[in-house]
Coordinates of N, CA, C and O in Angstrom, one line a residue:
M1 N 109.4 129.3 75.5 CA 109.3 128.0 74.8 C 108.5 128.3 73.5 O 107.5 128.9 73.5
T2 N 109.0 127.8 72.4 CA 108.3 128.0 71.1 C 107.1 127.1 71.0 O 106.9 126.1 71.8
T3 N 106.2 127.5 70.2 CA 105.0 126.7 69.9 C 105.3 125.3 69.5 O 104.6 124.4 70.0
L4 N 106.3 125.1 68.7 CA 106.6 123.8 68.2 C 107.1 122.9 69.4 O 106.8 121.7 69.5
K5 N 107.9 123.5 70.3 CA 108.4 122.8 71.4 C 107.3 122.4 72.4 O 107.2 121.3 73.0
R6 N 106.4 123.3 72.6 CA 105.2 123.1 73.4 C 104.3 121.9 72.9 O 103.9 121.1 73.6
L7 N 104.2 122.0 71.5 CA 103.4 120.9 70.9 C 104.1 119.6 71.0 O 103.5 118.6 71.3
A8 N 105.4 119.5 70.9 CA 106.2 118.3 71.0 C 106.0 117.8 72.5 O 105.8 116.6 72.7
L9 N 106.2 118.6 73.4 CA 106.0 118.3 74.8 C 104.6 117.7 75.1 O 104.5 116.7 75.8
L10 N 103.6 118.4 74.6 CA 102.2 117.9 74.8 C 102.0 116.5 74.2 O 101.4 115.7 74.8
V11 N 102.6 116.3 73.0 CA 102.5 115.0 72.4 C 103.1 113.9 73.3 O 102.6 112.8 73.5
V12 N 104.3 114.2 73.8 CA 105.0 113.3 74.7 C 104.2 113.0 75.9 O 104.0 111.8 76.3
V13 N 103.7 114.0 76.5 CA 103.0 113.9 77.8 C 101.7 113.1 77.6 O 101.3 112.3 78.4
L14 N 101.0 113.3 76.4 CA 99.8 112.5 76.2 C 100.1 111.1 75.6 O 99.2 110.3 75.8
T15 N 101.2 110.9 75.0 CA 101.4 109.6 74.4 C 102.1 108.6 75.3 O 101.8 107.4 75.3
V16 N 103.0 109.0 76.2 CA 103.8 108.1 77.1 C 102.8 107.2 77.9 O 103.1 106.0 78.0
P17 N 101.8 107.7 78.5 CA 100.9 106.8 79.3 C 100.2 105.7 78.4 O 99.8 104.7 78.9
L18 N 100.1 106.0 77.1 CA 99.5 105.0 76.2 C 100.4 103.9 75.8 O 99.9 102.9 75.2
I19 N 101.7 104.1 75.9 CA 102.6 103.0 75.5 C 102.5 101.9 76.4 O 102.6 102.0 77.7
P20 N 102.2 100.6 75.8 CA 102.1 99.5 76.7 C 103.4 99.1 77.4 O 104.5 99.2 76.9
R21 N 103.2 98.8 78.7 CA 104.4 98.4 79.5 C 104.7 97.0 79.2 O 103.9 96.2 79.0
P22 N 106.0 96.7 79.3 CA 106.4 95.3 79.1 C 105.8 94.5 80.3 O 105.6 95.0 81.4
T23 N 105.4 93.2 80.0 CA 104.7 92.4 81.0 C 105.6 92.2 82.2 O 105.1 92.1 83.3
S24 N 106.9 92.3 82.1 CA 107.8 92.1 83.3 C 107.5 93.2 84.3 O 108.0 93.1 85.4
L25 N 106.9 94.3 83.9 CA 106.6 95.4 84.9 C 105.2 95.3 85.5 O 104.8 96.2 86.2
L26 N 104.6 94.1 85.3 CA 103.3 93.8 85.9 C 103.4 94.0 87.4 O 104.3 93.5 88.1
E27 N 102.5 94.8 88.0 CA 102.4 94.9 89.4 C 101.6 93.8 90.0 O 100.6 93.4 89.4
T28 N 102.0 93.3 91.1 CA 101.3 92.2 91.8 C 101.1 92.5 93.2 O 102.0 92.7 94.0
E29 N 99.8 92.5 93.7 CA 99.5 92.6 95.1 C 99.6 91.2 95.7 O 98.9 90.3 95.2
V30 N 100.5 91.0 96.6 CA 100.7 89.6 97.2 C 100.0 89.5 98.5 O 100.3 90.3 99.4
R31 N 99.2 88.5 98.7 CA 98.6 88.1 100.0 C 98.6 86.6 100.0 O 98.3 86.0 99.0
H32 N 98.9 86.0 101.2 CA 99.0 84.6 101.3 C 97.9 84.1 102.2 O 97.4 84.9 103.0
G33 N 97.5 82.8 102.1 CA 96.6 82.2 103.0 C 95.4 81.7 102.2 O 95.2 82.0 101.0
E34 N 94.5 81.0 102.9 CA 93.3 80.4 102.3 C 92.3 81.5 101.9 O 91.6 81.3 100.9
S35 N 92.2 82.6 102.6 CA 91.2 83.6 102.3 C 91.9 85.0 102.4 O 91.6 85.7 103.3
P36 N 92.7 85.3 101.4 CA 93.4 86.6 101.5 C 92.5 87.8 101.4 O 91.4 87.7 100.7
K37 N 92.8 88.8 102.0 CA 92.0 90.1 102.0 C 92.7 91.0 101.0 O 93.7 91.6 101.3
W38 N 92.0 91.1 99.8 CA 92.6 92.0 98.7 C 92.1 93.4 98.9 O 91.1 93.7 99.6
S39 N 92.9 94.3 98.3 CA 92.5 95.7 98.4 C 91.4 96.1 97.5 O 90.8 97.2 97.5
G40 N 91.0 95.2 96.6 CA 89.9 95.4 95.7 C 89.3 94.1 95.2 O 89.8 93.0 95.6
P41 N 88.4 94.2 94.3 CA 87.8 92.9 93.8 C 88.7 92.1 92.9 O 89.6 92.7 92.3
T42 N 88.5 90.8 92.8 CA 89.2 90.0 91.9 C 88.3 89.2 91.0 O 87.1 89.1 91.3
V43 N 88.8 88.9 89.8 CA 88.0 88.1 88.9 C 88.8 87.0 88.3 O 90.0 87.2 87.9
G44 N 88.3 85.8 88.3 CA 89.1 84.6 87.8 C 90.1 84.2 88.8 O 90.4 84.8 89.8
R45 N 90.7 83.0 88.5 CA 91.7 82.4 89.3 C 92.7 81.6 88.5 O 92.2 81.0 87.5
Y46 N 94.0 81.6 88.8 CA 94.9 80.7 88.2 C 95.9 80.3 89.3 O 96.1 80.9 90.3
A47 N 96.5 79.1 89.0 CA 97.3 78.5 90.1 C 98.3 77.5 89.6 O 98.1 77.0 88.5
V48 N 99.4 77.3 90.4 CA 100.4 76.3 90.1 C 100.6 75.5 91.4 O 100.7 76.1 92.5
T49 N 100.5 74.2 91.4 CA 100.8 73.4 92.5 C 102.2 72.8 92.4 O 102.5 72.1 91.5
V50 N 103.0 73.2 93.4 CA 104.4 72.7 93.4 C 104.5 71.7 94.6 O 104.1 71.9 95.7
V51 N 105.2 70.5 94.3 CA 105.3 69.5 95.3 C 106.8 69.1 95.4 O 107.5 69.2 94.4
G52 N 107.2 68.7 96.6 CA 108.6 68.2 96.8 C 108.5 66.8 97.4 O 107.6 66.5 98.1
Y53 N 109.6 66.1 97.3 CA 109.7 64.8 97.8 C 111.1 64.6 98.4 O 112.1 65.0 97.9
Y54 N 111.2 63.8 99.5 CA 112.5 63.4 100.1 C 113.0 62.2 99.3 O 112.2 61.5 98.7
T55 N 114.3 62.0 99.3 CA 114.9 60.8 98.7 C 115.7 60.1 99.8 O 115.8 60.6 100.9
D56 N 116.3 59.1 99.4 CA 117.2 58.4 100.4 C 118.6 59.0 100.4 O 119.5 58.4 101.1
H57 N 118.8 60.1 99.7 CA 120.1 60.8 99.8 C 119.9 62.1 100.5 O 119.0 62.9 100.1
P58 N 120.7 62.4 101.5 CA 120.5 63.7 102.3 C 120.7 64.9 101.5 O 120.1 66.0 101.8
D59 N 121.5 64.9 100.4 CA 121.7 66.1 99.6 C 120.9 66.1 98.3 O 121.3 66.9 97.4
L60 N 119.9 65.3 98.2 CA 119.0 65.3 97.0 C 117.6 65.3 97.4 O 117.1 64.5 98.2
A61 N 116.9 66.3 96.8 CA 115.4 66.3 96.9 C 114.9 66.3 95.5 O 115.6 66.6 94.5
R62 N 113.6 65.9 95.3 CA 113.0 66.0 94.0 C 111.8 66.9 94.2 O 111.0 66.8 95.2
A63 N 111.5 67.7 93.2 CA 110.4 68.6 93.2 C 109.9 68.9 91.8 O 110.7 68.8 90.9
G64 N 108.7 69.4 91.7 CA 108.2 69.8 90.4 C 106.8 70.4 90.5 O 106.2 70.3 91.5
V65 N 106.4 70.9 89.4 CA 105.0 71.4 89.3 C 104.1 70.2 89.0 O 104.3 69.5 88.0
R66 N 103.1 70.0 89.8 CA 102.2 69.0 89.7 C 101.0 69.4 88.8 O 100.5 68.6 88.0
K67 N 100.5 70.5 89.0 CA 99.3 71.0 88.3 C 99.4 72.4 88.0 O 99.8 73.3 88.8
V68 N 98.9 72.8 86.8 CA 98.7 74.2 86.4 C 97.3 74.5 86.0 O 96.7 73.7 85.3
E69 N 96.8 75.5 86.5 CA 95.4 76.0 86.2 C 95.5 77.4 85.6 O 95.7 78.3 86.3
W70 N 95.4 77.5 84.3 CA 95.4 78.8 83.7 C 94.0 79.4 83.7 O 93.0 78.7 83.7
Q71 N 93.9 80.7 83.7 CA 92.7 81.5 83.6 C 92.4 81.8 82.1 O 91.3 81.7 81.7
S72 N 93.5 82.1 81.4 CA 93.3 82.6 80.0 C 93.9 81.6 79.0 O 94.8 80.8 79.4
D73 N 93.4 81.6 77.8 CA 93.9 80.9 76.7 C 94.9 81.6 75.9 O 95.7 81.1 75.1
A74 N 95.0 82.9 76.1 CA 95.9 83.8 75.4 C 97.3 83.7 76.0 O 97.5 83.9 77.2
Q75 N 98.3 83.6 75.1 CA 99.7 83.4 75.6 C 100.2 84.6 76.3 O 100.9 84.5 77.3
T76 N 99.9 85.8 75.9 CA 100.3 87.0 76.6 C 99.7 87.1 78.0 O 100.4 87.5 78.9
K77 N 98.5 86.7 78.1 CA 97.9 86.7 79.4 C 98.4 85.6 80.3 O 98.6 85.8 81.5
R78 N 98.7 84.5 79.7 CA 99.3 83.4 80.5 C 100.7 83.8 81.0 O 101.1 83.5 82.1
R79 N 101.5 84.5 80.2 CA 102.8 85.0 80.7 C 102.6 86.0 81.8 O 103.4 86.0 82.8
A80 N 101.6 86.8 81.7 CA 101.3 87.7 82.9 C 100.9 87.0 84.1 O 101.3 87.3 85.2
E81 N 100.1 85.9 83.9 CA 99.7 85.0 85.0 C 101.0 84.4 85.7 O 101.1 84.3 86.9
M82 N 101.9 84.0 84.8 CA 103.2 83.4 85.3 C 104.0 84.4 86.1 O 104.5 84.1 87.2
L83 N 104.0 85.7 85.7 CA 104.8 86.7 86.4 C 104.1 86.9 87.7 O 104.8 87.1 88.7
A84 N 102.8 87.0 87.8 CA 102.2 87.2 89.1 C 102.4 86.0 90.1 O 102.8 86.2 91.2
L85 N 102.4 84.8 89.5 CA 102.7 83.6 90.4 C 104.1 83.6 90.8 O 104.4 83.2 91.9
R86 N 105.0 84.0 89.9 CA 106.4 84.1 90.3 C 106.7 85.1 91.4 O 107.3 84.7 92.4
T87 N 106.0 86.2 91.3 CA 106.2 87.2 92.4 C 105.7 86.7 93.7 O 106.3 86.8 94.8
A88 N 104.5 86.1 93.7 CA 103.9 85.5 94.9 C 104.8 84.4 95.5 O 105.1 84.4 96.8
F89 N 105.3 83.6 94.7 CA 106.2 82.5 95.2 C 107.5 83.1 95.8 O 107.9 82.6 96.9
L90 N 108.1 83.9 95.1 CA 109.4 84.5 95.5 C 109.2 85.2 96.8 O 110.0 85.1 97.8
E91 N 108.2 86.0 97.0 CA 107.9 86.7 98.2 C 107.6 85.7 99.3 O 108.1 85.9 100.4
W92 N 106.8 84.7 99.0 CA 106.5 83.7 100.0 C 107.8 83.0 100.5 O 108.1 82.8 101.6
F93 N 108.7 82.6 99.5 CA 109.9 81.9 99.8 C 110.8 82.7 100.8 O 111.2 82.1 101.8
V94 N 111.0 83.9 100.5 CA 111.9 84.7 101.4 C 111.2 84.9 102.8 O 111.9 84.7 103.8
D95 N 109.9 85.2 102.8 CA 109.3 85.4 104.1 C 109.3 84.1 104.9 O 109.6 84.1 106.1
E96 N 109.1 83.0 104.2 CA 109.1 81.6 104.9 C 110.5 81.3 105.3 O 110.6 80.7 106.4
W97 N 111.5 81.6 104.5 CA 112.9 81.4 104.9 C 113.2 82.0 106.3 O 113.8 81.4 107.2
V98 N 112.7 83.2 106.4 CA 112.9 84.0 107.7 C 112.1 83.3 108.8 O 112.6 83.2 109.9
R99 N 110.8 83.0 108.6 CA 110.0 82.4 109.6 C 110.6 81.0 110.1 O 110.4 80.6 111.2
Q100 N 111.3 80.4 109.2 CA 111.9 79.1 109.5 C 113.3 79.3 110.2 O 114.1 78.3 110.3
G101 N 113.6 80.5 110.6 CA 114.9 80.8 111.3 C 116.0 81.3 110.5 O 117.1 81.5 111.0
G102 N 115.8 81.5 109.2 CA 116.9 82.0 108.3 C 116.9 83.5 108.3 O 116.1 84.2 108.9
V103 N 118.0 84.0 107.7 CA 118.1 85.4 107.6 C 117.7 85.9 106.2 O 118.0 85.2 105.2
R104 N 116.9 87.0 106.1 CA 116.4 87.4 104.9 C 117.4 87.5 103.7 O 117.2 87.1 102.6
K105 N 118.6 88.1 104.0 CA 119.6 88.2 103.0 C 120.0 86.8 102.5 O 120.2 86.7 101.3
D106 N 120.1 85.8 103.3 CA 120.4 84.5 102.8 C 119.3 83.9 102.0 O 119.6 83.2 101.0
G107 N 118.0 84.2 102.3 CA 116.9 83.7 101.5 C 116.9 84.3 100.1 O 116.7 83.6 99.1
V108 N 117.2 85.6 100.1 CA 117.4 86.3 98.8 C 118.5 85.7 98.0 O 118.4 85.4 96.8
R109 N 119.6 85.4 98.7 CA 120.8 84.8 98.0 C 120.5 83.4 97.4 O 121.0 83.1 96.4
Q110 N 119.6 82.7 98.1 CA 119.2 81.4 97.6 C 118.5 81.5 96.2 O 118.6 80.6 95.4
I111 N 117.8 82.6 96.0 CA 117.1 82.9 94.8 C 118.1 83.4 93.7 O 118.1 82.9 92.6
L112 N 118.8 84.4 94.1 CA 119.7 85.0 93.1 C 120.8 84.1 92.7 O 121.3 84.3 91.6
G113 N 121.2 83.2 93.6 CA 122.3 82.3 93.3 C 121.9 81.1 92.5 O 122.8 80.2 92.3
Y114 N 120.7 80.9 92.3 CA 120.2 79.7 91.6 C 120.7 79.6 90.2 O 120.5 80.5 89.4
P115 N 121.3 78.4 89.9 CA 121.9 78.3 88.5 C 120.8 77.8 87.5 O 120.6 76.7 87.3
L116 N 120.2 78.8 86.9 CA 119.2 78.4 85.9 C 119.8 77.6 84.8 O 120.9 77.9 84.3
R117 N 119.1 76.6 84.4 CA 119.6 75.7 83.4 C 119.1 76.1 82.0 O 118.1 76.6 81.8

């Protein structure tokens, strides 16, 4: 290998870890419950409260976000907070679907098949 190729390889090896990852690749450790046991310390808190309501029509429910508590004022950090909350909710949804007698594959299908507006 020539010196120029070695230098180029060294630059790539040293530079790639410094490239910021897109926020969508944010890793999230998910634990549920009132007092989750994390693998390390946590700082700050952010939350979304989702509520649902029955109606007088059997095929219609009403639901929405009641309250949002951001930790950060910065938009990029808020988007990261949203991604972490999304991950926690989706994992909870599928796990709860199964606990309520459903099949995991069907719970995932309920998410993937949702017609985003």
